[in-house]
Amino acid sequence: MAARPSVLSAAIRASSSSRTHPNCFSSSSSSSSRHVRPFSSTLRNSRPELSSTTNPALGDNGTSNSSNSSNSSNSSTNTTAAGRDKTTHFGFQDGISESEKTERVAGVFHSVAESYDRMNDLMSFGWHRVWKDHFVSSLNPGLSSSSTPPNPQRILDVAGGTGDIAFRMLHHAHVINRNPSVHVTISDINPSMLAVGKQRSLSLPASQQANLSFLEADATSFDAAAVPSGSLDLYTVAFGIRNFSNIPAALREAHRVLRPGGVFACLEFGKVTSPLLDAVYKRWSFAGIPMVGQLVAGDRDSYQYLVESIERFPSQPDFRRMIEEAGFVVGGRGYEDLTGGVAAIHKGMKPL
């Protein structure tokens, strides 16, 4: 883990507004400081490459589409006066069609796939690991009642290409909660990101590999055969939803694929609450991150886009409203700020 510069660390300590608020729908009483052991990247050649366009682990219970029909508005998506084509933004560029944004984002993540995990450490000074560990602990995958055998759990990790969240989920369920019946599907629209995740998955224990599958898909419109309605217990997305071409559509699709009582959980960048931390954070984001992207990954433009996409993402209260408009029940505050709002965890439950 890269060392944290003294200025940024001092600002983070001074902000200390990252108090933990009770997470709605959390089944965990574990401390946010619980450390999930990092996974080795050592490869084993005995495991065949995983692929799936349909995923039998998700099942098909024939549940009808239960998406909420509310006409939610997305501040970043509009309809042109000349026709019905929807437009959105790509970073700070407005008036981009949704299809063009999808293509551009695909290009960004194809470019950064190989260096993505290393750059996450450099860009966040290792904080992304702390946030992800806490995110997974707060969801407590694999927690079972006194039932024997343990209850199976079906999890879809969206935009999860390299496996950072999915591998933590499997470790937590299988090792901490000792529930081997938890299955995780990693979904991503980008085959380059999935390829990295498939390679990394070869270092997992065999029991965890057997409960992991991959799906190349667009999160705004899953194939109903691959992800049937009402088939999931938990839908997670970490640092990915801000890149979607149509966020309200993705939220409605999340609502469709979850069973009643299922949970939508999102870890995403937020709006910083401390003026001091915000000033330091933005200076680093706009001056430092693109420069590091150029030096380490040879790609300044992709990391410039990623910084701009963070700036354009809705505030925590605004995103909470979008989750509600998609049909989810949001309890209490609805989100938990991490590191003074640099990141935030959002949760919603599909009504019973």
Short mmCIF file of C-alpha atoms in Angstrom, two decimals:
data_model
loop_
_atom_site.label_atom_id
_atom_site.label_comp_id
_atom_site.label_asym_id
_atom_site.label_seq_id
_atom_site.Cartn_x
_atom_site.Cartn_y
_atom_site.Cartn_z
CA MET A 1 0.00 0.00 0.00
CA ALA A 2 1.34 3.36 -0.96
CA ALA A 3 2.22 5.78 1.82
CA ARG A 4 -0.28 8.53 2.48
CA PRO A 5 1.09 12.07 2.05
CA SER A 6 1.15 14.02 5.29
CA VAL A 7 -1.05 16.85 3.95
CA LEU A 8 -3.85 14.54 2.86
CA SER A 9 -3.63 12.44 6.01
CA ALA A 10 -3.77 15.53 8.18
CA ALA A 11 -6.81 16.77 6.32
CA ILE A 12 -8.52 13.41 6.70
CA ARG A 13 -7.80 13.30 10.42
CA ALA A 14 -8.99 16.89 10.81
CA SER A 15 -12.23 16.16 9.00
CA SER A 16 -13.04 13.03 11.09
CA SER A 17 -16.61 13.41 9.96
CA SER A 18 -16.61 9.85 8.76
CA ARG A 19 -18.68 8.76 11.76
CA THR A 20 -20.37 5.46 11.25
CA HIS A 21 -24.13 5.79 11.01
CA PRO A 22 -26.25 2.70 11.46
CA ASN A 23 -26.69 1.12 8.06
CA CYS A 24 -30.23 0.31 7.09
CA PHE A 25 -30.78 -3.35 6.25
CA SER A 26 -27.36 -4.35 7.62
CA SER A 27 -27.25 -7.77 9.21
CA SER A 28 -23.78 -7.25 10.60
CA SER A 29 -22.65 -6.18 14.00
CA SER A 30 -19.00 -6.38 13.03
CA SER A 31 -16.68 -3.42 13.42
CA SER A 32 -15.76 -1.38 10.40
CA SER A 33 -12.12 -1.96 11.30
CA ARG A 34 -12.28 -5.68 10.54
CA HIS A 35 -9.59 -6.39 7.97
CA VAL A 36 -10.32 -8.81 5.16
CA ARG A 37 -7.20 -10.69 4.19
CA PRO A 38 -5.87 -9.65 0.76
CA PHE A 39 -5.95 -12.33 -1.91
CA SER A 40 -2.86 -13.61 -3.67
CA SER A 41 -2.53 -13.02 -7.40
CA THR A 42 -0.62 -16.30 -7.87
CA LEU A 43 -2.21 -18.20 -10.74
CA ARG A 44 -3.02 -21.88 -10.99
CA ASN A 45 -3.36 -23.32 -14.47
CA SER A 46 -5.67 -26.17 -13.52
CA ARG A 47 -8.90 -24.16 -13.64
CA PRO A 48 -10.66 -23.70 -16.99
CA GLU A 49 -11.62 -20.19 -18.02
CA LEU A 50 -15.00 -19.15 -16.70
CA SER A 51 -17.58 -17.70 -19.01
CA SER A 52 -21.31 -17.33 -19.03
CA THR A 53 -23.96 -15.67 -21.04
CA THR A 54 -26.58 -17.44 -18.97
CA ASN A 55 -26.09 -18.19 -15.31
CA PRO A 56 -27.82 -21.27 -13.91
CA ALA A 57 -26.76 -20.31 -10.39
CA LEU A 58 -29.23 -17.43 -10.48
CA GLY A 59 -32.12 -19.78 -11.09
CA ASP A 60 -35.39 -19.04 -12.84
CA ASN A 61 -38.38 -18.79 -10.57
CA GLY A 62 -40.67 -17.28 -13.16
CA THR A 63 -41.26 -14.17 -11.09
CA SER A 64 -42.79 -11.36 -13.12
CA ASN A 65 -40.97 -8.08 -13.62
CA SER A 66 -41.59 -6.04 -10.49
CA SER A 67 -39.73 -2.90 -11.49
CA ASN A 68 -41.19 0.29 -10.13
CA SER A 69 -42.84 2.27 -12.91
CA SER A 70 -42.12 5.68 -11.46
CA ASN A 71 -40.81 8.23 -13.92
CA SER A 72 -37.60 9.05 -12.13
CA SER A 73 -35.60 11.94 -13.47
CA ASN A 74 -31.85 11.78 -13.93
CA SER A 75 -30.10 15.12 -13.69
CA SER A 76 -27.48 13.86 -16.12
CA THR A 77 -29.82 12.37 -18.75
CA ASN A 78 -32.07 14.35 -21.08
CA THR A 79 -34.07 13.88 -24.26
CA THR A 80 -33.22 15.91 -27.33
CA ALA A 81 -35.92 18.16 -28.74
CA ALA A 82 -35.24 16.84 -32.24
CA GLY A 83 -36.17 13.29 -31.35
CA ARG A 84 -36.35 10.57 -28.76
CA ASP A 85 -32.60 9.98 -28.46
CA LYS A 86 -31.46 10.32 -24.87
CA THR A 87 -28.34 12.28 -24.12
CA THR A 88 -26.13 12.28 -21.07
CA HIS A 89 -22.61 13.41 -20.23
CA PHE A 90 -19.14 11.94 -20.43
CA GLY A 91 -17.14 13.57 -17.68
CA PHE A 92 -17.55 17.31 -18.22
CA GLN A 93 -18.77 16.87 -21.82
CA ASP A 94 -22.53 17.31 -22.17
CA GLY A 95 -24.83 16.32 -25.02
CA ILE A 96 -23.32 12.85 -25.45
CA SER A 97 -25.72 10.12 -26.54
CA GLU A 98 -26.10 7.18 -24.17
CA SER A 99 -24.73 4.79 -26.79
CA GLU A 100 -21.69 7.00 -27.36
CA LYS A 101 -21.04 7.21 -23.62
CA THR A 102 -21.23 3.44 -23.38
CA GLU A 103 -18.64 3.13 -26.14
CA ARG A 104 -16.36 5.76 -24.61
CA VAL A 105 -16.53 4.23 -21.13
CA ALA A 106 -15.76 0.83 -22.67
CA GLY A 107 -12.68 2.37 -24.23
CA VAL A 108 -11.60 3.85 -20.91
CA PHE A 109 -11.83 0.57 -19.02
CA HIS A 110 -10.29 -1.44 -21.85
CA SER A 111 -7.34 0.95 -21.60
CA VAL A 112 -6.99 0.81 -17.81
CA ALA A 113 -7.91 -2.84 -17.14
CA GLU A 114 -4.39 -4.17 -16.61
CA SER A 115 -3.34 -1.31 -14.31
CA TYR A 116 -6.73 -0.75 -12.65
CA ASP A 117 -6.06 -2.34 -9.25
CA ARG A 118 -2.58 -0.84 -8.90
CA MET A 119 -3.89 2.59 -9.86
CA ASN A 120 -6.66 2.30 -7.26
CA ASP A 121 -3.99 1.98 -4.58
CA LEU A 122 -2.09 4.98 -5.90
CA MET A 123 -5.14 7.19 -6.49
CA SER A 124 -6.70 6.56 -3.07
CA PHE A 125 -3.48 6.00 -1.09
CA GLY A 126 -4.87 2.59 -0.22
CA TRP A 127 -8.13 3.92 1.22
CA HIS A 128 -10.22 1.99 -1.34
CA ARG A 129 -9.21 -1.23 0.44
CA VAL A 130 -10.53 0.08 3.77
CA TRP A 131 -13.79 1.22 2.16
CA LYS A 132 -14.31 -2.09 0.37
CA ASP A 133 -13.58 -4.12 3.49
CA HIS A 134 -16.11 -2.08 5.45
CA PHE A 135 -18.67 -2.30 2.64
CA VAL A 136 -18.51 -6.09 2.61
CA SER A 137 -18.50 -6.36 6.41
CA SER A 138 -21.59 -4.14 6.62
CA LEU A 139 -23.44 -6.54 4.29
CA ASN A 140 -22.17 -9.62 6.16
CA PRO A 141 -22.67 -12.07 3.26
CA GLY A 142 -23.39 -15.62 4.27
CA LEU A 143 -24.90 -14.77 7.64
CA SER A 144 -27.40 -17.51 8.29
CA SER A 145 -30.05 -18.25 10.84
CA SER A 146 -29.87 -21.38 12.93
CA SER A 147 -31.06 -23.34 9.91
CA THR A 148 -29.04 -26.40 8.90
CA PRO A 149 -27.70 -26.43 6.25
CA PRO A 150 -26.99 -22.67 5.96
CA ASN A 151 -29.27 -20.64 3.75
CA PRO A 152 -28.00 -20.24 0.18
CA GLN A 153 -27.46 -16.68 -0.97
CA ARG A 154 -27.33 -15.38 -4.53
CA ILE A 155 -25.25 -12.24 -5.04
CA LEU A 156 -24.70 -10.22 -8.20
CA ASP A 157 -21.71 -7.87 -8.16
CA VAL A 158 -22.21 -5.41 -11.01
CA ALA A 159 -19.33 -3.56 -12.70
CA GLY A 160 -17.17 -5.91 -10.67
CA GLY A 161 -14.79 -7.00 -13.42
CA THR A 162 -11.52 -7.44 -11.53
CA GLY A 163 -13.22 -9.22 -8.63
CA ASP A 164 -12.26 -6.95 -5.72
CA ILE A 165 -15.73 -7.02 -4.13
CA ALA A 166 -16.75 -10.52 -5.20
CA PHE A 167 -13.61 -12.13 -3.77
CA ARG A 168 -14.14 -10.31 -0.47
CA MET A 169 -17.77 -11.49 -0.45
CA LEU A 170 -16.77 -15.11 -0.95
CA HIS A 171 -14.04 -14.93 1.69
CA HIS A 172 -16.41 -13.37 4.22
CA ALA A 173 -19.19 -15.88 3.53
CA HIS A 174 -17.07 -19.02 3.34
CA VAL A 175 -14.38 -18.27 5.93
CA ILE A 176 -15.92 -15.87 8.46
CA ASN A 177 -19.55 -17.03 8.35
CA ARG A 178 -18.68 -20.60 7.28
CA ASN A 179 -21.45 -20.65 4.73
CA PRO A 180 -20.30 -22.46 1.57
CA SER A 181 -23.67 -22.04 -0.15
CA VAL A 182 -23.14 -18.39 -1.11
CA HIS A 183 -22.72 -17.87 -4.85
CA VAL A 184 -21.43 -14.66 -6.42
CA THR A 185 -21.76 -13.66 -10.07
CA ILE A 186 -19.44 -10.93 -11.34
CA SER A 187 -21.13 -8.89 -14.05
CA ASP A 188 -19.36 -6.33 -16.21
CA ILE A 189 -20.00 -4.85 -19.63
CA ASN A 190 -16.27 -4.78 -20.35
CA PRO A 191 -14.59 -8.05 -21.40
CA SER A 192 -11.11 -6.68 -20.64
CA MET A 193 -12.06 -6.09 -17.00
CA LEU A 194 -13.68 -9.53 -16.77
CA ALA A 195 -10.54 -11.13 -18.19
CA VAL A 196 -8.51 -9.65 -15.33
CA GLY A 197 -11.06 -10.93 -12.81
CA LYS A 198 -11.06 -14.42 -14.32
CA GLN A 199 -7.29 -14.59 -14.13
CA ARG A 200 -7.22 -13.34 -10.53
CA SER A 201 -9.93 -15.84 -9.53
CA LEU A 202 -7.56 -18.73 -10.22
CA SER A 203 -5.80 -17.99 -6.92
CA LEU A 204 -8.98 -18.50 -4.88
CA PRO A 205 -9.58 -21.71 -2.92
CA ALA A 206 -11.37 -24.34 -4.99
CA SER A 207 -14.53 -24.10 -2.89
CA GLN A 208 -14.79 -20.38 -3.63
CA GLN A 209 -14.01 -20.83 -7.32
CA ALA A 210 -16.89 -23.29 -7.52
CA ASN A 211 -19.25 -20.59 -6.24
CA LEU A 212 -18.14 -17.88 -8.64
CA SER A 213 -19.28 -17.12 -12.18
CA PHE A 214 -18.87 -14.33 -14.69
CA LEU A 215 -21.39 -12.54 -16.87
CA GLU A 216 -20.69 -10.00 -19.61
CA ALA A 217 -23.78 -7.78 -19.63
CA ASP A 218 -25.15 -4.25 -19.69
CA ALA A 219 -26.44 -3.39 -16.21
CA THR A 220 -29.14 -1.11 -17.63
CA SER A 221 -30.80 -4.05 -19.40
CA PHE A 222 -29.89 -7.59 -18.40
CA ASP A 223 -30.99 -10.53 -20.51
CA ALA A 224 -33.95 -11.92 -18.58
CA ALA A 225 -32.73 -15.46 -19.24
CA ALA A 226 -29.33 -14.68 -17.72
CA VAL A 227 -30.69 -12.73 -14.75
CA PRO A 228 -34.35 -13.61 -14.13
CA SER A 229 -36.71 -11.34 -12.25
CA GLY A 230 -36.71 -11.83 -8.49
CA SER A 231 -33.71 -14.16 -8.59
CA LEU A 232 -31.20 -12.36 -6.34
CA ASP A 233 -30.76 -11.80 -2.62
CA LEU A 234 -28.14 -9.06 -2.91
CA TYR A 235 -27.09 -6.68 -5.72
CA THR A 236 -23.82 -4.82 -5.20
CA VAL A 237 -22.01 -2.23 -7.27
CA ALA A 238 -18.78 -0.54 -6.14
CA PHE A 239 -17.30 2.51 -7.86
CA GLY A 240 -19.11 1.66 -11.07
CA ILE A 241 -22.59 3.11 -11.21
CA ARG A 242 -21.40 6.64 -11.99
CA ASN A 243 -20.08 5.30 -15.32
CA PHE A 244 -23.44 3.90 -16.42
CA SER A 245 -25.07 5.62 -19.38
CA ASN A 246 -28.48 5.64 -17.68
CA ILE A 247 -28.37 5.38 -13.89
CA PRO A 248 -32.17 5.37 -13.30
CA ALA A 249 -32.52 2.48 -15.78
CA ALA A 250 -29.80 0.54 -13.95
CA LEU A 251 -31.54 1.13 -10.61
CA ARG A 252 -34.86 -0.07 -12.03
CA GLU A 253 -33.12 -3.15 -13.39
CA ALA A 254 -31.59 -3.80 -9.97
CA HIS A 255 -35.10 -3.61 -8.52
CA ARG A 256 -36.35 -6.11 -11.11
CA VAL A 257 -33.74 -8.79 -10.49
CA LEU A 258 -33.89 -8.69 -6.68
CA ARG A 259 -36.38 -10.82 -4.78
CA PRO A 260 -38.79 -9.07 -2.40
CA GLY A 261 -36.70 -8.25 0.66
CA GLY A 262 -33.52 -8.29 -1.42
CA VAL A 263 -30.96 -5.54 -0.90
CA PHE A 264 -29.36 -3.07 -3.30
CA ALA A 265 -25.99 -1.87 -1.99
CA CYS A 266 -23.73 0.67 -3.66
CA LEU A 267 -20.27 1.94 -2.72
CA GLU A 268 -19.50 5.10 -4.66
CA PHE A 269 -17.62 8.36 -4.43
CA GLY A 270 -19.53 11.18 -2.76
CA LYS A 271 -19.43 14.86 -1.91
CA VAL A 272 -16.90 15.72 0.80
CA THR A 273 -18.35 17.34 3.92
CA SER A 274 -15.24 19.11 5.25
CA PRO A 275 -14.10 22.26 3.36
CA LEU A 276 -10.47 21.54 4.25
CA LEU A 277 -10.58 17.94 3.08
CA ASP A 278 -12.58 18.94 0.00
CA ALA A 279 -9.93 21.46 -1.05
CA VAL A 280 -7.08 18.96 -0.63
CA TYR A 281 -9.09 16.17 -2.26
CA LYS A 282 -10.00 18.18 -5.35
CA ARG A 283 -6.47 19.47 -5.79
CA TRP A 284 -5.16 15.92 -5.71
CA SER A 285 -7.96 14.62 -7.95
CA PHE A 286 -7.59 17.13 -10.78
CA ALA A 287 -3.83 17.71 -10.62
CA GLY A 288 -2.41 14.49 -9.21
CA ILE A 289 -4.50 11.59 -10.47
CA PRO A 290 -4.26 12.33 -14.23
CA MET A 291 -0.51 12.84 -13.82
CA VAL A 292 -0.12 9.51 -12.01
CA GLY A 293 -2.25 7.90 -14.73
CA GLN A 294 0.15 9.20 -17.33
CA LEU A 295 3.28 8.12 -15.44
CA VAL A 296 2.10 4.69 -14.31
CA ALA A 297 -0.43 3.62 -16.94
CA GLY A 298 0.58 5.84 -19.85
CA ASP A 299 -2.98 7.13 -20.05
CA ARG A 300 -3.78 10.61 -18.79
CA ASP A 301 -7.11 11.02 -20.59
CA SER A 302 -8.79 7.97 -19.05
CA TYR A 303 -7.95 9.09 -15.53
CA GLN A 304 -9.02 12.64 -16.32
CA TYR A 305 -12.41 11.20 -17.25
CA LEU A 306 -12.59 9.16 -14.03
CA VAL A 307 -11.95 12.30 -11.97
CA GLU A 308 -14.60 14.23 -13.90
CA SER A 309 -17.10 11.38 -13.51
CA ILE A 310 -16.69 11.60 -9.73
CA GLU A 311 -17.34 15.34 -9.80
CA ARG A 312 -20.50 14.89 -11.90
CA PHE A 313 -22.01 12.11 -9.77
CA PRO A 314 -25.03 13.19 -7.67
CA SER A 315 -24.64 14.13 -4.02
CA GLN A 316 -25.48 11.55 -1.38
CA PRO A 317 -29.01 12.93 -0.71
CA ASP A 318 -29.71 13.20 -4.45
CA PHE A 319 -28.60 9.62 -5.10
CA ARG A 320 -30.69 8.44 -2.16
CA ARG A 321 -33.73 9.99 -3.88
CA MET A 322 -32.88 8.21 -7.12
CA ILE A 323 -32.78 4.88 -5.28
CA GLU A 324 -36.20 5.58 -3.77
CA GLU A 325 -37.62 6.59 -7.15
CA ALA A 326 -36.56 3.20 -8.53
CA GLY A 327 -38.91 1.57 -6.01
CA PHE A 328 -36.60 0.75 -3.12
CA VAL A 329 -37.35 1.37 0.54
CA VAL A 330 -34.55 3.42 2.08
CA GLY A 331 -34.37 3.37 5.85
CA GLY A 332 -33.08 6.15 8.07
CA ARG A 333 -30.51 8.41 6.50
CA GLY A 334 -30.05 5.92 3.69
CA TYR A 335 -26.30 6.30 3.29
CA GLU A 336 -23.11 6.19 5.32
CA ASP A 337 -20.28 8.62 4.61
CA LEU A 338 -16.76 7.22 4.63
CA THR A 339 -13.64 9.36 5.14
CA GLY A 340 -15.62 12.56 5.40
CA GLY A 341 -17.80 11.83 2.37
CA VAL A 342 -15.01 10.98 -0.08
CA ALA A 343 -16.94 7.74 -0.50
CA ALA A 344 -20.38 6.64 0.67
CA ILE A 345 -22.35 3.43 1.09
CA HIS A 346 -25.98 3.50 -0.11
CA LYS A 347 -28.56 0.81 0.57
CA GLY A 348 -32.14 0.13 -0.37
CA MET A 349 -34.49 -2.82 0.07
CA LYS A 350 -37.03 -4.13 -2.42
CA PRO A 351 -40.41 -4.11 -0.63
CA LEU A 352 -41.80 -7.42 0.56
#
